[in-house]
């Protein structure tokens, strides 16, 4: 299962599970993942899982969507990637990734 992880200023970790299909991230209250930050657009981007591929797609946001500090329109996400919307940073955790360091 894939999830997004955010750590607040107090050091508390919040894990947000990503379901199958599309989830909208943004500042508006009706977004699936609400990100109440002024530099985040009302409907900023979508996160989708299709055929076990996790992707982000920018929704013409004002300040852009960044994966590992690269501005993207659409990009695949993998375990350990950093997703940034405005000043908010999420880390991607994907439990489907096999750890080969045995």
mmCIF file of C-alpha atoms in Angstrom:
data_model
loop_
_atom_site.group_PDB
_atom_site.id
_atom_site.type_symbol
_atom_site.label_atom_id
_atom_site.label_comp_id
_atom_site.label_asym_id
_atom_site.label_seq_id
_atom_site.Cartn_x
_atom_site.Cartn_y
_atom_site.Cartn_z
ATOM 1 C CA UNK A 1 0.000 0.000 0.000
ATOM 2 C CA UNK A 2 1.250 3.479 -0.858
ATOM 3 C CA UNK A 3 0.998 6.495 1.394
ATOM 4 C CA UNK A 4 2.176 10.063 1.752
ATOM 5 C CA UNK A 5 3.935 11.048 4.960
ATOM 6 C CA UNK A 6 4.223 14.534 6.386
ATOM 7 C CA UNK A 7 6.050 15.643 9.536
ATOM 8 C CA UNK A 8 4.836 18.829 11.213
ATOM 9 C CA UNK A 9 6.966 21.434 12.992
ATOM 10 C CA UNK A 10 6.488 19.616 16.313
ATOM 11 C CA UNK A 11 7.955 16.445 14.789
ATOM 12 C CA UNK A 12 4.670 14.550 14.628
ATOM 13 C CA UNK A 13 4.375 12.203 11.681
ATOM 14 C CA UNK A 14 1.096 11.835 9.783
ATOM 15 C CA UNK A 15 0.609 9.032 7.260
ATOM 16 C CA UNK A 16 -2.013 9.493 4.530
ATOM 17 C CA UNK A 17 -2.984 6.262 2.728
ATOM 18 C CA UNK A 18 -3.445 6.509 -1.048
ATOM 19 C CA UNK A 19 -6.412 4.576 -2.365
ATOM 20 C CA UNK A 20 -6.940 3.090 -5.804
ATOM 21 C CA UNK A 21 -8.153 5.646 -8.330
ATOM 22 C CA UNK A 22 -7.624 9.408 -8.229
ATOM 23 C CA UNK A 23 -7.332 11.598 -5.141
ATOM 24 C CA UNK A 24 -7.277 15.402 -5.420
ATOM 25 C CA UNK A 25 -4.822 17.342 -3.276
ATOM 26 C CA UNK A 26 -5.346 21.035 -2.622
ATOM 27 C CA UNK A 27 -6.357 23.905 -0.372
ATOM 28 C CA UNK A 28 -10.125 23.568 -0.895
ATOM 29 C CA UNK A 29 -12.044 21.822 1.879
ATOM 30 C CA UNK A 30 -13.595 19.282 -0.501
ATOM 31 C CA UNK A 31 -10.226 17.888 -1.676
ATOM 32 C CA UNK A 32 -9.458 14.287 -0.783
ATOM 33 C CA UNK A 33 -6.170 15.437 0.760
ATOM 34 C CA UNK A 34 -6.659 18.900 2.258
ATOM 35 C CA UNK A 35 -3.463 21.003 2.317
ATOM 36 C CA UNK A 36 -4.334 24.302 4.057
ATOM 37 C CA UNK A 37 -1.364 26.381 2.870
ATOM 38 C CA UNK A 38 -1.613 29.669 0.967
ATOM 39 C CA UNK A 39 0.891 28.637 -1.743
ATOM 40 C CA UNK A 40 -1.165 25.521 -2.576
ATOM 41 C CA UNK A 41 -3.897 25.922 -5.210
ATOM 42 C CA UNK A 42 -7.504 25.083 -4.390
ATOM 43 C CA UNK A 43 -7.227 21.984 -6.608
ATOM 44 C CA UNK A 44 -3.472 21.585 -6.925
ATOM 45 C CA UNK A 45 -2.798 18.039 -8.211
ATOM 46 C CA UNK A 46 -4.087 14.491 -8.332
ATOM 47 C CA UNK A 47 -2.475 11.341 -7.002
ATOM 48 C CA UNK A 48 -3.508 8.139 -8.754
ATOM 49 C CA UNK A 49 -2.783 4.447 -8.475
ATOM 50 C CA UNK A 50 -3.540 2.450 -11.593
ATOM 51 C CA UNK A 51 -2.101 -1.003 -12.301
ATOM 52 C CA UNK A 52 0.198 -0.561 -9.263
ATOM 53 C CA UNK A 53 1.711 2.637 -10.761
ATOM 54 C CA UNK A 54 1.629 5.645 -8.443
ATOM 55 C CA UNK A 55 1.501 8.987 -10.281
ATOM 56 C CA UNK A 56 1.059 12.685 -9.589
ATOM 57 C CA UNK A 57 -0.443 15.121 -12.097
ATOM 58 C CA UNK A 58 -0.446 18.884 -11.679
ATOM 59 C CA UNK A 59 -3.842 20.538 -12.205
ATOM 60 C CA UNK A 60 -2.466 23.812 -13.645
ATOM 61 C CA UNK A 61 -1.550 24.958 -10.145
ATOM 62 C CA UNK A 62 -0.204 28.464 -9.716
ATOM 63 C CA UNK A 63 3.057 27.483 -7.982
ATOM 64 C CA UNK A 64 3.635 24.066 -9.526
ATOM 65 C CA UNK A 65 4.075 20.519 -8.294
ATOM 66 C CA UNK A 66 7.580 19.253 -7.560
ATOM 67 C CA UNK A 67 8.977 15.717 -7.302
ATOM 68 C CA UNK A 68 12.478 15.547 -5.853
ATOM 69 C CA UNK A 69 12.824 19.310 -6.466
ATOM 70 C CA UNK A 70 11.948 19.001 -10.183
ATOM 71 C CA UNK A 71 8.823 20.796 -11.424
ATOM 72 C CA UNK A 72 6.516 18.259 -13.090
ATOM 73 C CA UNK A 73 3.254 18.226 -15.010
ATOM 74 C CA UNK A 74 2.923 14.458 -14.571
ATOM 75 C CA UNK A 75 5.344 12.008 -12.988
ATOM 76 C CA UNK A 76 5.591 8.518 -11.557
ATOM 77 C CA UNK A 77 6.241 8.362 -7.813
ATOM 78 C CA UNK A 78 8.401 5.782 -6.075
ATOM 79 C CA UNK A 79 9.235 4.886 -2.501
ATOM 80 C CA UNK A 80 11.343 7.649 -0.938
ATOM 81 C CA UNK A 81 10.395 10.385 -3.413
ATOM 82 C CA UNK A 82 9.753 13.873 -2.078
ATOM 83 C CA UNK A 83 6.516 15.558 -3.282
ATOM 84 C CA UNK A 84 6.258 19.316 -2.704
ATOM 85 C CA UNK A 85 3.172 21.507 -3.039
ATOM 86 C CA UNK A 86 3.886 25.116 -2.116
ATOM 87 C CA UNK A 87 5.960 24.932 1.076
ATOM 88 C CA UNK A 88 4.504 21.569 2.138
ATOM 89 C CA UNK A 89 6.651 18.470 1.632
ATOM 90 C CA UNK A 90 5.384 14.886 1.615
ATOM 91 C CA UNK A 91 7.482 11.728 1.431
ATOM 92 C CA UNK A 92 6.232 8.771 -0.582
ATOM 93 C CA UNK A 93 6.125 5.397 1.145
ATOM 94 C CA UNK A 94 5.304 2.409 -1.007
ATOM 95 C CA UNK A 95 5.194 -0.927 0.791
ATOM 96 C CA UNK A 96 5.212 -2.784 -2.551
ATOM 97 C CA UNK A 97 8.896 -1.957 -2.971
ATOM 98 C CA UNK A 98 11.002 -5.025 -2.198
ATOM 99 C CA UNK A 99 14.025 -4.454 0.017
ATOM 100 C CA UNK A 100 16.933 -6.368 -1.548
ATOM 101 C CA UNK A 101 19.355 -5.523 1.276
ATOM 102 C CA UNK A 102 19.148 -8.891 3.019
#
